[in-house]
mmCIF file of C-alpha atoms in Angstrom:
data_model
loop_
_atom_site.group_PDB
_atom_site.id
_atom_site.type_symbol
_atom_site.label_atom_id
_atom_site.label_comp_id
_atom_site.label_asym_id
_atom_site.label_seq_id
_atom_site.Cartn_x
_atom_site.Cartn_y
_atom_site.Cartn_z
ATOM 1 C CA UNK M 1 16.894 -1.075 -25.565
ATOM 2 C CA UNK M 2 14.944 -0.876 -22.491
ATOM 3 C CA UNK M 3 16.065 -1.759 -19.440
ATOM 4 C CA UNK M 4 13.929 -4.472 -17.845
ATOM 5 C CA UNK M 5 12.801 -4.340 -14.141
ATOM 6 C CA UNK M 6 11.532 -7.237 -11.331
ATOM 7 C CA UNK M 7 9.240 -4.315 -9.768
ATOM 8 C CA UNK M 8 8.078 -5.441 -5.949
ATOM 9 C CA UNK M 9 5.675 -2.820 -4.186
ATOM 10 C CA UNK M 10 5.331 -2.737 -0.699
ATOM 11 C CA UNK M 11 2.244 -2.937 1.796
ATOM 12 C CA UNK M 12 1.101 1.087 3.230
ATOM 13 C CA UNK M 13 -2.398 1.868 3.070
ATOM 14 C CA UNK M 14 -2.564 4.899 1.379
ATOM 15 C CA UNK M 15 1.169 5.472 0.846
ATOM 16 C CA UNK M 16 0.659 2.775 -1.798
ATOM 17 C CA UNK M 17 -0.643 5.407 -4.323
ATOM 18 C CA UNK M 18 3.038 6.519 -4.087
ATOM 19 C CA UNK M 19 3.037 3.442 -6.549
ATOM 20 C CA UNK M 20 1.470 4.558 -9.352
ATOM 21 C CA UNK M 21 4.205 7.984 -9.339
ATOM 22 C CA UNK M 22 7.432 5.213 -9.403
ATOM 23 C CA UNK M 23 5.757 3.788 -12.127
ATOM 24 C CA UNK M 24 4.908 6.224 -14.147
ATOM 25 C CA UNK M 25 8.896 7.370 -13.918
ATOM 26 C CA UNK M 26 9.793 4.056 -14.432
ATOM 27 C CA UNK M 27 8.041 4.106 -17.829
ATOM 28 C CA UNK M 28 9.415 7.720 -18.453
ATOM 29 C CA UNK M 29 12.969 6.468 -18.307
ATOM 30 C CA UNK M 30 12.593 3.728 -20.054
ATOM 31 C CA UNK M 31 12.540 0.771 -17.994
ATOM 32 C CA UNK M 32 10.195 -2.560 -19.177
ATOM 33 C CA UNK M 33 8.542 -3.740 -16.513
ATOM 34 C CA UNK M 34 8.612 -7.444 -16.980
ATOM 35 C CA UNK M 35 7.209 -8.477 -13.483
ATOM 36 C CA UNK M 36 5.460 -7.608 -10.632
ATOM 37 C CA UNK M 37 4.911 -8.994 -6.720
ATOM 38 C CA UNK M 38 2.855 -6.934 -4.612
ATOM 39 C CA UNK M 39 1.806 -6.936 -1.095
ATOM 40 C CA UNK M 40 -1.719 -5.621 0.413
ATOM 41 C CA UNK M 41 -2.241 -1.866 -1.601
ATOM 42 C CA UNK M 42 1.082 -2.662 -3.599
ATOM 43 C CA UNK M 43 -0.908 -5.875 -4.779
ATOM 44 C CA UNK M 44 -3.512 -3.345 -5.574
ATOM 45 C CA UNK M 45 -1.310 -1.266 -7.479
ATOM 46 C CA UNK M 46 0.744 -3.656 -9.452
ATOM 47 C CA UNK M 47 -2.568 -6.002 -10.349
ATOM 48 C CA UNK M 48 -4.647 -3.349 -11.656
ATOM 49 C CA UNK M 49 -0.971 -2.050 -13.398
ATOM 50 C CA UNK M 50 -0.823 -5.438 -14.759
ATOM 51 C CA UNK M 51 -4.295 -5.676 -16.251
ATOM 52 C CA UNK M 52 -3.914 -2.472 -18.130
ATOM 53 C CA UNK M 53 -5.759 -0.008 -16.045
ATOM 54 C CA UNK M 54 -3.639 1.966 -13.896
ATOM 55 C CA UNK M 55 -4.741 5.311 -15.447
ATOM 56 C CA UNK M 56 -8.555 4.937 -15.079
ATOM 57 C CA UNK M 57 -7.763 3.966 -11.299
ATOM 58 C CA UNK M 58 -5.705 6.429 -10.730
ATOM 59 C CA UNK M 59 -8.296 9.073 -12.184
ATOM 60 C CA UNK M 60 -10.782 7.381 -9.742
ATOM 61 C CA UNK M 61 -8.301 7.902 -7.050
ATOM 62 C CA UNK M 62 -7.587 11.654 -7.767
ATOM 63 C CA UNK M 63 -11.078 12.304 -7.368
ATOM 64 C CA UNK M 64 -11.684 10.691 -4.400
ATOM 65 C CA UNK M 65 -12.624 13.328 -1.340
ATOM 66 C CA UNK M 66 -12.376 12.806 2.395
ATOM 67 C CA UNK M 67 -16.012 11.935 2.863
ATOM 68 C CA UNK M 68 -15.956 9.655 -0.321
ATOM 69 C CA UNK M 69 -13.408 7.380 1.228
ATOM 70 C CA UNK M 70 -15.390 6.963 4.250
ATOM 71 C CA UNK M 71 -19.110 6.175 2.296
ATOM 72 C CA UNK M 72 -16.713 3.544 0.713
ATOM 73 C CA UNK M 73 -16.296 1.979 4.274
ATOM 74 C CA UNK M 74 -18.611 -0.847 4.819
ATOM 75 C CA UNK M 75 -18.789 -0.567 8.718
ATOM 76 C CA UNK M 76 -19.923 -3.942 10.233
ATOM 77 C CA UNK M 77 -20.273 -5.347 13.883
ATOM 78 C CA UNK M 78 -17.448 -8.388 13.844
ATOM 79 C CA UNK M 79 -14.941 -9.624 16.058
ATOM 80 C CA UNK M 80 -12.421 -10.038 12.703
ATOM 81 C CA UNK M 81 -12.580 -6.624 11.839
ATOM 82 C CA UNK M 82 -14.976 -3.459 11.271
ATOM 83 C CA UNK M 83 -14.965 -3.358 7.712
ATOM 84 C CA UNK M 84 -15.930 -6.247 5.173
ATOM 85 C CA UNK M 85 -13.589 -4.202 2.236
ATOM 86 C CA UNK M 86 -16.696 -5.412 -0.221
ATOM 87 C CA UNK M 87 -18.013 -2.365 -1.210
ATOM 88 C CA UNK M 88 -14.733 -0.313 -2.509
ATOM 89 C CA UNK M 89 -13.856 -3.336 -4.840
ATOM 90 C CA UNK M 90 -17.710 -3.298 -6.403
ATOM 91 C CA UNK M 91 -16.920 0.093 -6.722
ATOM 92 C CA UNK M 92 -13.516 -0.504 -8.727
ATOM 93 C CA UNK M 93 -14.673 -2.877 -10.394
ATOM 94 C CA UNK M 94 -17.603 -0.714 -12.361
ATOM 95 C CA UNK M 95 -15.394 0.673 -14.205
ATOM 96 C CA UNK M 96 -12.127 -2.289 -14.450
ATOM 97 C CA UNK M 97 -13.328 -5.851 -15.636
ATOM 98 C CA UNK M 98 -11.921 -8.666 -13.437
ATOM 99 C CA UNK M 99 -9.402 -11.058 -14.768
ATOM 100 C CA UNK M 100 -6.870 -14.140 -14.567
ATOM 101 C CA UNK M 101 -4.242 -13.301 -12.997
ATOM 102 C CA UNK M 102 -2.337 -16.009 -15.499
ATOM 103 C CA UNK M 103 -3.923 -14.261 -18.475
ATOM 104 C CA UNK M 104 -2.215 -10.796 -17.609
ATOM 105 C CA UNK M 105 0.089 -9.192 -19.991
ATOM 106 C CA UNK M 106 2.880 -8.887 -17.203
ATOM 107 C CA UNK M 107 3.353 -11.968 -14.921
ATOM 108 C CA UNK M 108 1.947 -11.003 -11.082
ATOM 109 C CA UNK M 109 2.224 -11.550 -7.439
ATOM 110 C CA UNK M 110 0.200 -10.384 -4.790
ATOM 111 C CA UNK M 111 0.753 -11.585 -1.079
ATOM 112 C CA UNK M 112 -1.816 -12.877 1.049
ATOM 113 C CA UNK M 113 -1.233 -14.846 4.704
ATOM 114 C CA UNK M 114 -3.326 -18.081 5.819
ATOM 115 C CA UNK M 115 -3.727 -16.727 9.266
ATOM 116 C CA UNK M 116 -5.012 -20.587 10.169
ATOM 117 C CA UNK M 117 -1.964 -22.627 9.174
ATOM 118 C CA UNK M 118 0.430 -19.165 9.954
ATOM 119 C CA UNK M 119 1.797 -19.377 6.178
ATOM 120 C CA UNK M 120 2.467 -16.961 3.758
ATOM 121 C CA UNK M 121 0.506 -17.293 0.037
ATOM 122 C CA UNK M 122 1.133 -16.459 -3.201
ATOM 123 C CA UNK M 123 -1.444 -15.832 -5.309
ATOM 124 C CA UNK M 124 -0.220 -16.320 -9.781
ATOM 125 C CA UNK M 125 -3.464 -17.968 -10.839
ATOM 126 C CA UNK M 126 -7.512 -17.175 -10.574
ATOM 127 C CA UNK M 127 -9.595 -14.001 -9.934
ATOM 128 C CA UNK M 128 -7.379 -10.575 -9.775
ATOM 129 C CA UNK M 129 -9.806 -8.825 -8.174
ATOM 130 C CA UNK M 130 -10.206 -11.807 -5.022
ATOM 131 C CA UNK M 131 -5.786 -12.060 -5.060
ATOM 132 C CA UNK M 132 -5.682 -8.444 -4.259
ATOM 133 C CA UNK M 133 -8.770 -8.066 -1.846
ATOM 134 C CA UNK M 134 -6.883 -11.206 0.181
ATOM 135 C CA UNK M 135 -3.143 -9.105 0.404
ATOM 136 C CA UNK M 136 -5.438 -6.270 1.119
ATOM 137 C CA UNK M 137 -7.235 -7.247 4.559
ATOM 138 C CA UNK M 138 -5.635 -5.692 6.815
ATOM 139 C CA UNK M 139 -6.007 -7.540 10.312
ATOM 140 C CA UNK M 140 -8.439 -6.197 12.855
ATOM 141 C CA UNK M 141 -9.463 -3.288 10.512
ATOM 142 C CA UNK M 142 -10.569 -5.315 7.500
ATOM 143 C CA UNK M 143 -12.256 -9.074 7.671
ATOM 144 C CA UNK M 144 -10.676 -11.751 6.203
ATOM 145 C CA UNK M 145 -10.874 -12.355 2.710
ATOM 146 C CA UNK M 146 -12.362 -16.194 2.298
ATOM 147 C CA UNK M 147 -10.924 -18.043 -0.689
ATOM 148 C CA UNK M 148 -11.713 -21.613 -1.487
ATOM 149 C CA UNK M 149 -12.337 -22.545 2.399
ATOM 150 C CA UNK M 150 -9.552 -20.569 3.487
ATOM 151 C CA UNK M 151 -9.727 -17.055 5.574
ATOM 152 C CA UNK M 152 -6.565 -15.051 4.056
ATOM 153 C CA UNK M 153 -5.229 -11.376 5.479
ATOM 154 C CA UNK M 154 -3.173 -8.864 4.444
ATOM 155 C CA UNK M 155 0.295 -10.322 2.911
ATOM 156 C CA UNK M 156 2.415 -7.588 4.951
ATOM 157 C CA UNK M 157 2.130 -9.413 7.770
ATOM 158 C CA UNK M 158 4.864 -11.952 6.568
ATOM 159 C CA UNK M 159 6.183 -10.089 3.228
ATOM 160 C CA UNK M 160 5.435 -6.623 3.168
ATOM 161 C CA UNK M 161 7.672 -6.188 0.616
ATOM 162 C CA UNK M 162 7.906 -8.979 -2.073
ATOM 163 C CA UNK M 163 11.174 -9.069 -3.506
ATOM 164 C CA UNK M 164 11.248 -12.417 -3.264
ATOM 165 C CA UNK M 165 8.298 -13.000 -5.665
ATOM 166 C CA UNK M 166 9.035 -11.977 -8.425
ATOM 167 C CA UNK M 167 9.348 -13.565 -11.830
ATOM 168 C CA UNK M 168 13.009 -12.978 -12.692
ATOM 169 C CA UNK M 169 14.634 -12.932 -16.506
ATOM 170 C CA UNK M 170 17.966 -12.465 -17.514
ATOM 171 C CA UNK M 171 18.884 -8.932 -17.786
ATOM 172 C CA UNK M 172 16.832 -7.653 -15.432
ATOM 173 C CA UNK M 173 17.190 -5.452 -12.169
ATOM 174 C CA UNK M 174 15.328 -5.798 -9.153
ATOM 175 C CA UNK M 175 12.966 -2.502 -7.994
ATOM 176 C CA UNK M 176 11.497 -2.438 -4.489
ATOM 177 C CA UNK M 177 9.210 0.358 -3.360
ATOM 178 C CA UNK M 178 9.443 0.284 0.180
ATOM 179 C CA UNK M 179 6.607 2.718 1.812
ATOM 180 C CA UNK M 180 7.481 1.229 5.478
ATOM 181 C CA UNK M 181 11.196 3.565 5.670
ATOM 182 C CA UNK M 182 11.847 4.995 8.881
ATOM 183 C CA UNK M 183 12.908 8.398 8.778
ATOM 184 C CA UNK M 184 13.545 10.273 11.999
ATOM 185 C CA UNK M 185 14.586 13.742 10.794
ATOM 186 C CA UNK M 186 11.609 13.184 8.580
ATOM 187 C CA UNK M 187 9.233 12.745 11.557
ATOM 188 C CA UNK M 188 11.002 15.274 13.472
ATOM 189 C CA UNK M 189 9.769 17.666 11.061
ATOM 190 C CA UNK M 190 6.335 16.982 10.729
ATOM 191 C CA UNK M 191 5.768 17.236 14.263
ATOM 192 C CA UNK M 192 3.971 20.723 14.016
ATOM 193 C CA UNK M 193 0.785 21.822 15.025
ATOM 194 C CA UNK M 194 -0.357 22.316 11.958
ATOM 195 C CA UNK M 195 0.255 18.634 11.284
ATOM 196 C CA UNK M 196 -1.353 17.150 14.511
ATOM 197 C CA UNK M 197 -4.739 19.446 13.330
ATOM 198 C CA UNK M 198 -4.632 17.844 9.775
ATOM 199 C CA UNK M 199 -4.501 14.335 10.918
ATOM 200 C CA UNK M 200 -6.940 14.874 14.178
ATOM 201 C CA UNK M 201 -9.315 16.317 11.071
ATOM 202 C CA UNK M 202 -9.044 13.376 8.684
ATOM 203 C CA UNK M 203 -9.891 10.531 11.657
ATOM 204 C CA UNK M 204 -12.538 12.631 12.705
ATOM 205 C CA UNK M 205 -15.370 11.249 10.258
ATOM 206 C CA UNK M 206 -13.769 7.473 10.996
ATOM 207 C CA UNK M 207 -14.279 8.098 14.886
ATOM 208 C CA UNK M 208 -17.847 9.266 13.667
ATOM 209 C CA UNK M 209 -18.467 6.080 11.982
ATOM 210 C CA UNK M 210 -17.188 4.126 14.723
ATOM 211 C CA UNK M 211 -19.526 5.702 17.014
ATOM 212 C CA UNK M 212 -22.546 4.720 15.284
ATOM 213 C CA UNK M 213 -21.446 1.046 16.106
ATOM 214 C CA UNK M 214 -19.990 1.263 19.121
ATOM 215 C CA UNK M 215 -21.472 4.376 21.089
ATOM 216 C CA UNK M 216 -19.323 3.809 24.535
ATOM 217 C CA UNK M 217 -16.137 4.453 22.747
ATOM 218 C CA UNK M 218 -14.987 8.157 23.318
ATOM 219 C CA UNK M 219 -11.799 9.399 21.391
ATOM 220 C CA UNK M 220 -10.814 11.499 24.806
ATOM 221 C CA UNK M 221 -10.903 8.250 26.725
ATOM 222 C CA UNK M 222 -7.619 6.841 24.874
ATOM 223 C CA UNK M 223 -4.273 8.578 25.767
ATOM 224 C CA UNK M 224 -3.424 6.421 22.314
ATOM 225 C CA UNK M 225 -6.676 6.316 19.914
ATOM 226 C CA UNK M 226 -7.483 3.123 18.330
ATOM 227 C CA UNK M 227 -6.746 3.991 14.827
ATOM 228 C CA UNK M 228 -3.220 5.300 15.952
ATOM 229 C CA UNK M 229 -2.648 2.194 17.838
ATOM 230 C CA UNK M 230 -3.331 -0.053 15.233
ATOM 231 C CA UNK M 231 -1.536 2.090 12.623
ATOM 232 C CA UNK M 232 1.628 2.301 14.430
ATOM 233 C CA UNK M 233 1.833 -1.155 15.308
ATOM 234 C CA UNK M 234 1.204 -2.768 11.540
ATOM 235 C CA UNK M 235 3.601 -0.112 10.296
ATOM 236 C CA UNK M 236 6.635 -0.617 12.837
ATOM 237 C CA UNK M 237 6.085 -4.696 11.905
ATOM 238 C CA UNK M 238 6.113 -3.868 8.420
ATOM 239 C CA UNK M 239 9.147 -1.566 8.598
ATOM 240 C CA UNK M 240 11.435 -4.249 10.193
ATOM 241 C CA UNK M 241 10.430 -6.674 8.065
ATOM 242 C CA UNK M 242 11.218 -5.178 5.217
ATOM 243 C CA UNK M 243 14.291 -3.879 6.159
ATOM 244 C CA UNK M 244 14.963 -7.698 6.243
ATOM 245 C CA UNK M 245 14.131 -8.264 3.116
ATOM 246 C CA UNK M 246 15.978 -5.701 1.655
ATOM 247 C CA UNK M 247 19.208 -6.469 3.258
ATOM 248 C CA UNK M 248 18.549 -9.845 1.674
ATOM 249 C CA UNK M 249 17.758 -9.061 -1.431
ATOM 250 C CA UNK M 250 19.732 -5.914 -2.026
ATOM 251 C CA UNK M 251 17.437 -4.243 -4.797
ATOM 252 C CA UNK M 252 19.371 -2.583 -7.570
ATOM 253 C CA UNK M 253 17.255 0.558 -6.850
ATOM 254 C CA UNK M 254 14.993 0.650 -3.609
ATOM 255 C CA UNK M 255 12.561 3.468 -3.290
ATOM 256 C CA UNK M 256 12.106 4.617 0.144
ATOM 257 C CA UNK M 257 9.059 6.529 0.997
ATOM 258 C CA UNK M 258 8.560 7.413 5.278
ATOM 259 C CA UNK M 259 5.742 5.768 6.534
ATOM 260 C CA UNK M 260 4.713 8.872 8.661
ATOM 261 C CA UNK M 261 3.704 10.207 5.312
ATOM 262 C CA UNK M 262 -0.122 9.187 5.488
ATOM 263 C CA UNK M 263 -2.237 7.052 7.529
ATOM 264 C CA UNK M 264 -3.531 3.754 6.483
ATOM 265 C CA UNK M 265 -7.450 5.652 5.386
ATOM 266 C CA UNK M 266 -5.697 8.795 3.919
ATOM 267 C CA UNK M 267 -6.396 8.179 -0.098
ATOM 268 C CA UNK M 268 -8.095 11.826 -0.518
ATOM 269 C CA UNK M 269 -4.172 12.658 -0.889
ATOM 270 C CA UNK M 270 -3.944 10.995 -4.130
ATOM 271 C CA UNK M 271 -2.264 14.027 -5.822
ATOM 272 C CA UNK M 272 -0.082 14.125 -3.015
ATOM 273 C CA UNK M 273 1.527 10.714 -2.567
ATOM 274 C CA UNK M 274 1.771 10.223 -6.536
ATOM 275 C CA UNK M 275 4.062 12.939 -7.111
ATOM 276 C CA UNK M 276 5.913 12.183 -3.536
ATOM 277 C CA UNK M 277 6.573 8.317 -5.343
ATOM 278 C CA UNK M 278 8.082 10.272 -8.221
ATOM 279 C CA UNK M 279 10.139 12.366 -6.395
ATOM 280 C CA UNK M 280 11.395 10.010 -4.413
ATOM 281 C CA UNK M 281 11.811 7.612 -7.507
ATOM 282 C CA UNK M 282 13.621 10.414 -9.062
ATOM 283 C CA UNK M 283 16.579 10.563 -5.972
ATOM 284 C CA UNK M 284 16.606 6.416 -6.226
ATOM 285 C CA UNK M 285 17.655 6.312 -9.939
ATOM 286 C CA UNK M 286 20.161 9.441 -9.740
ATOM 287 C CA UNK M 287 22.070 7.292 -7.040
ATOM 288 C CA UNK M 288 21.596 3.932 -9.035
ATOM 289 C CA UNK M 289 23.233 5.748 -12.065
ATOM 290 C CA UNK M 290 26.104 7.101 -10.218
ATOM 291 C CA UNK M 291 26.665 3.534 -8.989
ATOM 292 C CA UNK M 292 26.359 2.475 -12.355
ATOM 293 C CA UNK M 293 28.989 4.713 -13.958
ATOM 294 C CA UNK M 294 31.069 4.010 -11.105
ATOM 295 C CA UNK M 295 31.091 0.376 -11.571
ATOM 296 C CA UNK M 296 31.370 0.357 -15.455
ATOM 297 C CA UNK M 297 34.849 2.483 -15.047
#
């Protein structure tokens, strides 16, 4: 019989295709996922998971280049942020339907924050495709996401990492994919020249783009660039949060992917982060299995 899992996925940009490699080893091992709670690109993940269609997107995904990801930036003058995040979910959905979130075949989650009334929402019911565009707007990067009179952002900014949302059943374990983990022999390691070129390469077409809008803005002006700034900041909330939640809710197996791994805009590494999520799911279950055959003794 299948083991049944309570599967929360974290908020991380592009680290969230990590998602889709945990998943795919959680089906290989036989674990039923009977629930989902996402946050921002984990409510991406586990919606589009949840509606049947994880394999088409990640296809998409895998096939996505460097300059593709920017075209799929709609750039816009606003003081709310620089990019109205309309155009990559007409994209996604030519080619997956939208649907009810209550008419899914696995009950989901995903996390969005009323940034007026400074409360965290959870979005079960109505349009998938608005639920995860809402956990998905990232503050000053990406506008606000207007539902029903209200102007939601991304759901890390409360709960980046929903273990608190999802649908329990008896016999299940709790999985959280936490791509927020703070590593410091990992980032000792990637601080290499070789590194430092790769990531000054991929921001160079967003500093392009930003140009075109805002021409005074120089990238050898900043001692910290804007992108940088920003990243650093959402992800150092995000990783103390959910280390908070996680101490909480002490996940039977938690999944912990560095968030130095890839920048918010880096999803021409598809190939990259979905095998990293296996791996990495792959050392989670080997010490949830000792534990197990510990405890059963």
């Amino acid at each position: 019989m299948a083991q049944k899992v309570a599967l929360a996925l974290s908020s991380g940009g592009a680290r969230g295709m990590a998602h889709i490699g945990v998943i795919e080893e959680l089906e290989k091992n036989n674990f039923e996922i009977t629930s989902i709670a996402g946050s921002s690109f984990g409510a991406v993940i586990g919606g589009i998971y949840a509606s049947g269609n994880l394999q088409i997107f990640k296809n998409w995904l895998l096939n996505l280049s460097r300059l593709d990801v920017v075209r799929l930036m709609d750039f816009t003058i606003s003081a709310s942020g620089f990019v109205k995040g309309e155009k990559v979910f007409r994209e996604i959905q030519n080619f997956i339907p939208d649907m009810k979130i209550e008419e899914l075949a696995i009950p989901f989650a995903a996390i969005a924050v009323d940034v007026l009334h400074h409360k965290e929402v959870v979005l079960t019911e109505g349009s998938l495709f608005d639920a995860i565009h809402a956990s998905a707007s990232i503050p000053s990067l990406l506008q606000p996401f207007n539902m029903d009179g209200i102007d939601l952002i991304d759901g890390g900014i409360l709960n980046p990492i929903p273990v608190n949302r999802v649908k329990r059943v008896a016999g299940d374990i709790l999985v959280a994919v936490d791509l927020n983990a703070y590593d410091p022999y990992y980032i000792l390691k990637q601080k290499t020249e070789q590194r430092q070129k790769k990531i000054a390469k991929n921001n160079h077409l967003f500093y392009e783009r930003w140009n075109k809008f805002f021409p005074k803005y120089k990238e050898k002006d900043l001692k910290f660039g804007y992108f940088e700034l920003v990243n650093e900041s959402f992800d150092l909330m995000q990783e103390q949060l959910s280390m908070y939640m996680t101490d909480i809710y002490q996940p039977e197996i938690l999944v912990s992917v560095p968030r130095n791994e890839a920048s918010t805009f880096e999803f021409h590494r598809a190939d990259e982060m979905v095998d990293l999520g296996r791996k990495e799911f792959r050392k989670s279950l080997r010490k949830f299995e000792i534990k197990r055959s510990y405890s059963s003794l």
